[in-house]
Structure formats: C-alpha cells, structure tokens
Amino acid sequence: MNCDIKSQIVEELQAQFQEWEQPTYRVTQLLEWLYQRRVTSWDAMTNLPKALRDRLNQHYAFNTITLVTKQGASDTTQKFLWRLEDGSLIESVLIPANPALYGEASDRHTLCVSTQVGCAYGCKFCASGLDGWKRNLGVHEIVEQVVAVERWNSVVNPKSERIVNNLVIMGMGEPLANYENLLKALKILNAPWGGGIGARKITISTSGLAPQIRKLADEPLQFRLAISLHGATDEVREKIMPVNRKYPLRELTNACEYYQSKNGRMITFEYILIAGVNDGIDQVKPLAELARQLNAKVNLIPYNKVEDLSWERPSEARQEAFLQALESEGITATLRREKGHDIDAACGQLRLKTERAMAEA
Ligand code: SAH
Ligand code: SF4
C-alpha cells in the first residue's frame, strides 16, 4: 500500500523529488497545497505540472477524513466525529480559550485529537476503552484531524486564517502506545512547513506508560506532559486504572522526575473527581505530596457521566472543597467547570454513542 502524503516529512519528500529529478521548489509548492490551502485532491494543485501530479498520485495515497457529525455552537466546545478510510470513527474536540481564566484572546482555540481507534488500557471510568482497542492511527490520520478542522474553519469563517493555536493529545486512545506515529505526526504539525504549532503549545496526556515517558524525555522536540493520575495512592489508582499494576506510582513518578530533569517544564496532573472513589478529603494530602515532589500543577476535572457506567461526579460543593483543601496545601490547582458536559465532550463518548446507535439500527 502506498504511504500517505501527509505522513511524510520534508526531508523524505525532498529525497523522493530528487530521485524524480524535480527541483526542490516543487516540494515547497506541494507543502503549501497540503498545509496552507489544505486541498483534498492532486488535481487542485494547479501549479504542479500534470505529469508530476500523476506521478504523485501513483506513488502516494492522499486520504482525507470525513466529517460525520459536529456538535456544539461556535462559541462553545465543538465536537467533530470523523470517519476514516476503513470506516472507523474517531473524535476531535475544539475548545475555545477561556479569556477570563487565562487572559488569552478569545479567538484562541485548543484542539484535542485522538491517537487510536478505541483504547487497550481499560480505565474503568472511560468510554474510549469500553469496546477495547481496534488499531493505531496512522501518522496522516493524526495530522489530518488538525488540517480538517482548519479546512472546516476556512469555510465557516472565511476571514480567519487559523483556528487551532494549541494542541492537546487527549482524545481517544493512549498516545504513548502509538509512540512512533504520534511523534512523526507532531513533527509535521510543529514544522514551519507543516502545521506551524509550537512544541510548547502541544501537550501529550498519558495514563502513565513509564518507559515511554523516559523515551519522550530524550526526544529533541520538547512537548508539555500531562499525567492522568486520578488516584494519589496505589490503592485508589489501581481500582480505576489497570495500568497502575504495570507501572505503580513509584515507577511513574520516577519517570516523571526524569522527564522533568531533561525538559524543565512543569508537569500537569489530571485528576478526575469521581464521587466516592477519589474525592475524599483524605486524598488531598497524598495528592499534594506527589504534586510537591514533582513540582506539578493539578487540573481537577469533574467526572463526565458515561452511559452504561455507574460512576458519578461529586456535587459542586464537594468539588470546591477538594480544590480549596488542595490549595491550602500550597498546590497550584484549577477546577475545570466543564464546558463540554452537555455534548459528551469527554473522550470517546460521542463515538461510543454513534457506534451503539449504528449497531441498533
Ligand atoms: N489515554 C490518555 C489520553 C486520552 S484520555 C490518558 O488517559 O491520559 C484524556 C483524559 O480524559 C484523561 O485524563 C482521561 O482520564 C480523561 N477522561 C476519560 N474519561 C473521562 C470522563 N468520563 N470524564 C472526564 N474525564 C475523562
Ligand atoms: Fe485509554 Fe486514556 Fe481512556 Fe484510560 S483514560 S481507557 S488510557 S483513553
């Protein structure tokens, strides 16, 4: 099978064009069609000679992803459900910056992208893992989520040049379990000839694959790292995250320390508050200890109810009490007052719903 054109870095394209005895400026033209104008066919690349377009067509696949549905209005969280070439469904979520919270311009958006179809890690609270793991996404399928959202934006907001300023790798799947494809995709999305998104504006979230965190620390590109902690003791974490048996907290925190020693950036702990599981005030001290040890900040996220699962989010009073107790330990923490709750914004939920509805139809 031909590899997809959007899985190629500039050096690979240059080597191929050289073999074809094409001048290098043709590569620049090609990249402009792919990442600035975001066309969806070879024939749209009108300044490339027809013979070259034919050659590209024979040599490379050129797949785009198809929008199945979009939920949410333009000033809120918007969720895109995509269909891939093999019929698999994945999600990306576009989240407007909260100017009140971060003092950012209100046209800033963060895009949350998926890295796998399904997930093998089976966290007990998560919709993505409910039907297991299907496959890794290819490099081009990760890249194309960003390109396709920009393509969509250029139609609905013809005046806006770009909508995605930040990238979070927090959609469906465990990013570090699709390590090679993810890294190549991020290289393309970061490159000035590609997505042009700064490495500091890219956050990778992991459920805690310790060896891959160490590997990531040694990469030349330095991304931000978020750890899905959700439990501050092995006892609590093990109950909801089977991965903790493989990489217990001790091993995870050691890997995080290594990451930080190489990278120097602040790590973020994601901590979903689930009623009666990890939201007790007794959990605040061990959580604060871990955060202090790693100089991490903590994002508290009220649990998003998943159909078929019995977990619940705690009351707002309980969420606020947890936040306050954590802050009085001197920890930098935020409580996400969810914007996407109404549209199943947590990872995997829209896909799960759609697949179940399709199965019933
Ligand atoms: N597999 C990676 C990245 C994808 S999950 C990881 O686990 O970090 C992205 C985040 O969404 C994780 O922090 C995950 O724990 C969280 N999440 C999953 N289901 C959720 C739900 N129902 N409500 C709130 N957050 C959820
Ligand atoms: Fe997979 Fe992350 Fe969901 Fe766990 S939380 S099942 S690792 S996607």
Short mmCIF file of C-alpha atoms in Angstrom, two decimals, residues 34-306:
data_model
loop_
_atom_site.label_atom_id
_atom_site.label_comp_id
_atom_site.label_asym_id
_atom_site.label_seq_id
_atom_site.Cartn_x
_atom_site.Cartn_y
_atom_site.Cartn_z
CA LEU A 34 -1.25 20.43 1.75
CA TYR A 35 -0.88 22.66 4.83
CA GLN A 36 -1.76 26.23 3.81
CA ARG A 37 -4.52 25.71 1.29
CA ARG A 38 -5.47 22.27 2.58
CA VAL A 39 -6.73 20.92 -0.72
CA THR A 40 -8.18 17.42 -0.92
CA SER A 41 -7.12 16.29 -4.40
CA TRP A 42 -4.00 16.20 -6.56
CA ASP A 43 -5.84 17.98 -9.34
CA ALA A 44 -6.38 21.01 -7.15
CA MET A 45 -2.59 21.58 -7.11
CA THR A 46 -2.76 23.65 -10.24
CA ASN A 47 0.80 24.97 -10.27
CA LEU A 48 2.27 21.46 -10.34
CA PRO A 49 2.71 20.03 -13.84
CA LYS A 50 0.17 17.34 -14.74
CA ALA A 51 2.92 14.73 -15.16
CA LEU A 52 4.14 15.36 -11.62
CA ARG A 53 0.62 15.19 -10.21
CA ASP A 54 0.14 11.84 -11.94
CA ARG A 55 3.38 10.60 -10.52
CA LEU A 56 2.42 11.71 -7.01
CA ASN A 57 -0.93 10.02 -7.44
CA GLN A 58 0.74 6.73 -8.36
CA HIS A 59 3.27 6.92 -5.58
CA TYR A 60 1.35 8.26 -2.58
CA ALA A 61 -2.07 7.80 -1.06
CA PHE A 62 -3.93 11.04 -0.38
CA ASN A 63 -6.63 10.37 2.18
CA THR A 64 -8.81 12.86 3.96
CA ILE A 65 -11.13 12.19 6.88
CA THR A 66 -14.87 12.70 6.52
CA LEU A 67 -16.97 14.67 8.95
CA VAL A 68 -19.88 12.52 10.18
CA THR A 69 -21.36 14.95 12.70
CA LYS A 70 -20.39 18.06 14.58
CA GLN A 71 -21.92 19.01 17.89
CA GLY A 72 -21.78 22.33 19.68
CA ALA A 73 -22.12 26.00 18.73
CA SER A 74 -19.23 28.18 17.59
CA ASP A 75 -18.68 29.93 20.94
CA THR A 76 -18.67 26.66 22.89
CA THR A 77 -16.88 23.36 22.80
CA GLN A 78 -17.38 21.74 19.41
CA LYS A 79 -17.00 18.08 18.83
CA PHE A 80 -16.14 16.54 15.47
CA LEU A 81 -16.86 12.90 14.72
CA TRP A 82 -14.79 11.67 11.76
CA ARG A 83 -14.94 8.59 9.58
CA LEU A 84 -11.63 7.11 8.41
CA GLU A 85 -10.94 5.19 5.20
CA ASP A 86 -11.69 1.84 6.85
CA GLY A 87 -14.96 3.11 8.34
CA SER A 88 -13.58 3.56 11.88
CA LEU A 89 -14.86 6.52 13.85
CA ILE A 90 -12.69 8.93 15.83
CA GLU A 91 -13.21 12.27 17.55
CA SER A 92 -11.55 15.65 17.83
CA VAL A 93 -12.76 18.37 20.18
CA LEU A 94 -12.29 22.10 19.61
CA ILE A 95 -12.30 24.07 22.86
CA PRO A 96 -12.38 27.89 22.97
CA ALA A 97 -9.89 29.51 25.35
CA ASN A 98 -11.46 30.96 28.44
CA PRO A 99 -10.28 34.60 28.41
CA ALA A 100 -11.47 35.13 31.97
CA LEU A 101 -9.35 32.23 33.17
CA TYR A 102 -6.11 32.67 31.28
CA GLY A 103 -6.30 36.24 29.98
CA GLU A 104 -5.94 34.99 26.43
CA ALA A 105 -7.51 36.44 23.32
CA SER A 106 -10.94 34.89 22.80
CA ASP A 107 -10.15 33.71 19.28
CA ARG A 108 -7.70 31.16 20.70
CA HIS A 109 -8.70 27.55 20.47
CA THR A 110 -7.32 24.26 21.67
CA LEU A 111 -7.85 21.14 19.60
CA CYS A 112 -7.96 17.77 21.30
CA VAL A 113 -7.01 14.94 18.93
CA SER A 114 -7.24 11.14 19.03
CA THR A 115 -4.34 8.74 18.50
CA GLN A 116 -6.01 5.33 18.36
CA VAL A 117 -9.35 3.77 17.48
CA GLY A 118 -10.52 2.62 20.91
CA CYS A 119 -8.05 2.04 23.73
CA ALA A 120 -6.44 -1.04 25.25
CA TYR A 121 -5.88 0.40 28.71
CA GLY A 122 -9.40 -0.08 30.01
CA CYS A 123 -9.60 2.63 32.66
CA LYS A 124 -12.84 1.81 34.44
CA PHE A 125 -14.43 5.24 34.04
CA CYS A 126 -13.59 5.88 30.39
CA ALA A 127 -15.79 5.45 27.32
CA SER A 128 -12.84 5.07 24.94
CA GLY A 129 -11.76 1.75 26.34
CA LEU A 130 -15.24 0.24 26.71
CA ASP A 131 -15.18 -1.62 23.42
CA GLY A 132 -11.45 -2.31 23.55
CA TRP A 133 -8.69 -1.37 21.17
CA LYS A 134 -9.10 -1.55 17.40
CA ARG A 135 -5.98 -0.05 15.88
CA ASN A 136 -3.38 2.70 15.96
CA LEU A 137 -3.99 5.80 13.90
CA GLY A 138 -1.54 6.37 11.08
CA VAL A 139 0.64 9.49 11.04
CA HIS A 140 -1.58 11.10 8.40
CA GLU A 141 -4.75 10.39 10.40
CA ILE A 142 -3.37 12.30 13.38
CA VAL A 143 -2.15 15.17 11.17
CA GLU A 144 -5.37 15.27 9.16
CA GLN A 145 -7.51 15.91 12.27
CA VAL A 146 -5.86 19.32 12.61
CA VAL A 147 -5.86 20.01 8.87
CA ALA A 148 -9.53 19.01 8.54
CA VAL A 149 -10.60 21.31 11.37
CA GLU A 150 -8.70 24.19 9.73
CA ARG A 151 -10.32 23.29 6.41
CA TRP A 152 -13.73 23.37 8.05
CA ASN A 153 -12.90 26.70 9.72
CA SER A 154 -11.82 28.31 6.47
CA VAL A 155 -15.29 27.58 5.11
CA VAL A 156 -17.33 28.75 8.09
CA ASN A 157 -15.01 31.68 8.98
CA PRO A 158 -13.51 32.74 5.65
CA LYS A 159 -11.73 35.68 7.29
CA SER A 160 -9.92 33.70 9.95
CA GLU A 161 -6.56 32.35 8.89
CA ARG A 162 -6.23 29.71 11.57
CA ILE A 163 -8.26 28.48 14.49
CA VAL A 164 -6.04 25.94 16.27
CA ASN A 165 -3.38 27.54 18.49
CA ASN A 166 -2.96 24.77 20.99
CA LEU A 167 -2.96 21.05 20.65
CA VAL A 168 -3.74 18.51 23.35
CA ILE A 169 -3.25 14.83 22.68
CA MET A 170 -6.12 13.79 24.90
CA GLY A 171 -8.71 12.30 22.58
CA MET A 172 -9.38 8.64 22.13
CA GLY A 173 -6.51 6.26 22.74
CA GLU A 174 -3.26 6.14 24.69
CA PRO A 175 -0.84 8.40 22.77
CA LEU A 176 2.34 6.82 24.11
CA ALA A 177 1.14 3.37 22.99
CA ASN A 178 1.26 4.71 19.41
CA TYR A 179 4.61 6.33 20.02
CA GLU A 180 6.33 6.36 16.61
CA ASN A 181 3.29 7.56 14.66
CA LEU A 182 2.48 10.20 17.26
CA LEU A 183 5.99 11.61 17.24
CA LYS A 184 6.17 11.81 13.50
CA ALA A 185 2.74 13.45 13.32
CA LEU A 186 3.79 16.01 15.93
CA LYS A 187 6.96 16.72 13.99
CA ILE A 188 4.79 17.54 10.96
CA LEU A 189 2.30 19.59 12.97
CA ASN A 190 5.13 21.51 14.62
CA ALA A 191 7.20 22.19 11.49
CA PRO A 192 7.04 25.66 9.91
CA TRP A 193 6.33 23.99 6.53
CA GLY A 194 3.53 21.93 8.15
CA GLY A 195 1.13 22.76 10.98
CA GLY A 196 3.30 25.51 12.47
CA ILE A 197 2.18 24.82 16.06
CA GLY A 198 4.93 25.46 18.63
CA ALA A 199 6.10 22.46 20.67
CA ARG A 200 5.29 24.39 23.83
CA LYS A 201 1.70 24.61 22.65
CA ILE A 202 1.43 20.84 22.37
CA THR A 203 0.51 18.75 25.41
CA ILE A 204 0.66 14.97 25.46
CA SER A 205 -1.55 13.25 28.01
CA THR A 206 -0.74 9.74 29.16
CA SER A 207 -2.26 7.26 31.58
CA GLY A 208 1.29 6.66 32.79
CA LEU A 209 3.44 4.49 30.49
CA ALA A 210 6.67 4.99 32.43
CA PRO A 211 9.19 3.64 29.85
CA GLN A 212 7.70 5.78 27.07
CA ILE A 213 7.76 8.87 29.30
CA ARG A 214 11.52 8.34 29.66
CA LYS A 215 11.86 7.90 25.92
CA LEU A 216 9.89 11.09 25.30
CA ALA A 217 12.21 12.95 27.68
CA ASP A 218 15.13 12.13 25.39
CA GLU A 219 13.49 13.47 22.21
CA PRO A 220 14.82 16.67 20.64
CA LEU A 221 11.31 18.18 20.49
CA GLN A 222 10.13 19.12 23.98
CA PHE A 223 6.41 18.85 24.48
CA ARG A 224 4.31 19.51 27.54
CA LEU A 225 3.35 16.46 29.53
CA ALA A 226 0.11 15.74 31.38
CA ILE A 227 -0.29 12.67 33.55
CA SER A 228 -3.75 11.17 34.04
CA LEU A 229 -3.28 10.50 37.72
CA HIS A 230 -6.82 10.19 39.08
CA GLY A 231 -5.54 8.48 42.23
CA ALA A 232 -2.82 9.65 44.60
CA THR A 233 -2.21 6.25 46.19
CA ASP A 234 -1.66 2.88 44.50
CA GLU A 235 -4.70 1.58 46.34
CA VAL A 236 -7.10 4.12 44.83
CA ARG A 237 -5.42 4.33 41.43
CA GLU A 238 -5.41 0.57 40.95
CA LYS A 239 -9.16 0.43 41.44
CA ILE A 240 -9.85 2.56 38.38
CA MET A 241 -6.71 2.28 36.24
CA PRO A 242 -5.40 -1.22 35.48
CA VAL A 243 -2.19 0.36 34.06
CA ASN A 244 -1.18 1.12 37.64
CA ARG A 245 -0.45 -2.56 38.22
CA LYS A 246 2.13 -2.48 35.48
CA TYR A 247 3.58 0.91 36.37
CA PRO A 248 2.80 1.72 40.01
CA LEU A 249 3.06 5.29 41.28
CA ARG A 250 6.67 4.91 42.36
CA GLU A 251 7.76 3.93 38.87
CA LEU A 252 5.55 6.58 37.27
CA THR A 253 6.86 9.39 39.46
CA ASN A 254 10.46 8.31 38.83
CA ALA A 255 9.85 8.54 35.09
CA CYS A 256 8.23 11.96 35.56
CA GLU A 257 11.23 13.15 37.55
CA TYR A 258 13.47 12.06 34.72
CA TYR A 259 11.25 13.86 32.20
CA GLN A 260 11.43 16.99 34.23
CA SER A 261 15.18 16.84 34.66
CA LYS A 262 15.56 16.70 30.89
CA ASN A 263 12.76 19.04 29.96
CA GLY A 264 12.48 21.55 32.78
CA ARG A 265 8.81 22.27 32.12
CA MET A 266 6.08 21.94 34.67
CA ILE A 267 4.16 18.67 34.52
CA THR A 268 0.38 18.69 34.90
CA PHE A 269 -1.59 16.10 36.84
CA GLU A 270 -5.07 15.46 35.54
CA TYR A 271 -7.33 14.36 38.37
CA ILE A 272 -10.94 13.48 37.54
CA LEU A 273 -13.15 13.80 40.58
CA ILE A 274 -15.36 10.70 40.84
CA ALA A 275 -17.90 10.58 43.67
CA GLY A 276 -16.95 8.18 46.45
CA VAL A 277 -13.83 6.95 44.64
CA ASN A 278 -11.12 9.61 44.81
CA ASP A 279 -12.87 12.76 46.00
CA GLY A 280 -12.45 12.26 49.76
CA ILE A 281 -10.56 14.94 51.68
CA ASP A 282 -8.20 12.15 52.86
CA GLN A 283 -6.87 12.03 49.27
CA VAL A 284 -5.76 15.65 49.33
CA LYS A 285 -2.60 15.08 51.38
CA PRO A 286 -1.12 12.26 49.25
CA LEU A 287 -2.03 14.19 46.10
CA ALA A 288 -0.36 17.34 47.42
CA GLU A 289 2.73 15.32 48.31
CA LEU A 290 3.06 13.95 44.77
CA ALA A 291 2.47 17.39 43.27
CA ARG A 292 5.12 18.93 45.54
CA GLN A 293 7.60 16.18 44.79
CA LEU A 294 7.26 16.76 41.04
CA ASN A 295 6.53 20.46 41.17
CA ALA A 296 3.34 19.66 39.23
CA LYS A 297 0.15 21.62 38.97
CA VAL A 298 -3.15 19.85 39.33
CA ASN A 299 -6.14 20.06 36.99
CA LEU A 300 -9.26 18.86 38.76
CA ILE A 301 -11.90 17.69 36.29
CA PRO A 302 -15.42 16.83 37.39
CA TYR A 303 -16.26 13.37 36.03
CA ASN A 304 -18.36 13.31 32.88
CA LYS A 305 -21.08 10.74 33.17
CA VAL A 306 -20.71 7.87 30.68
#
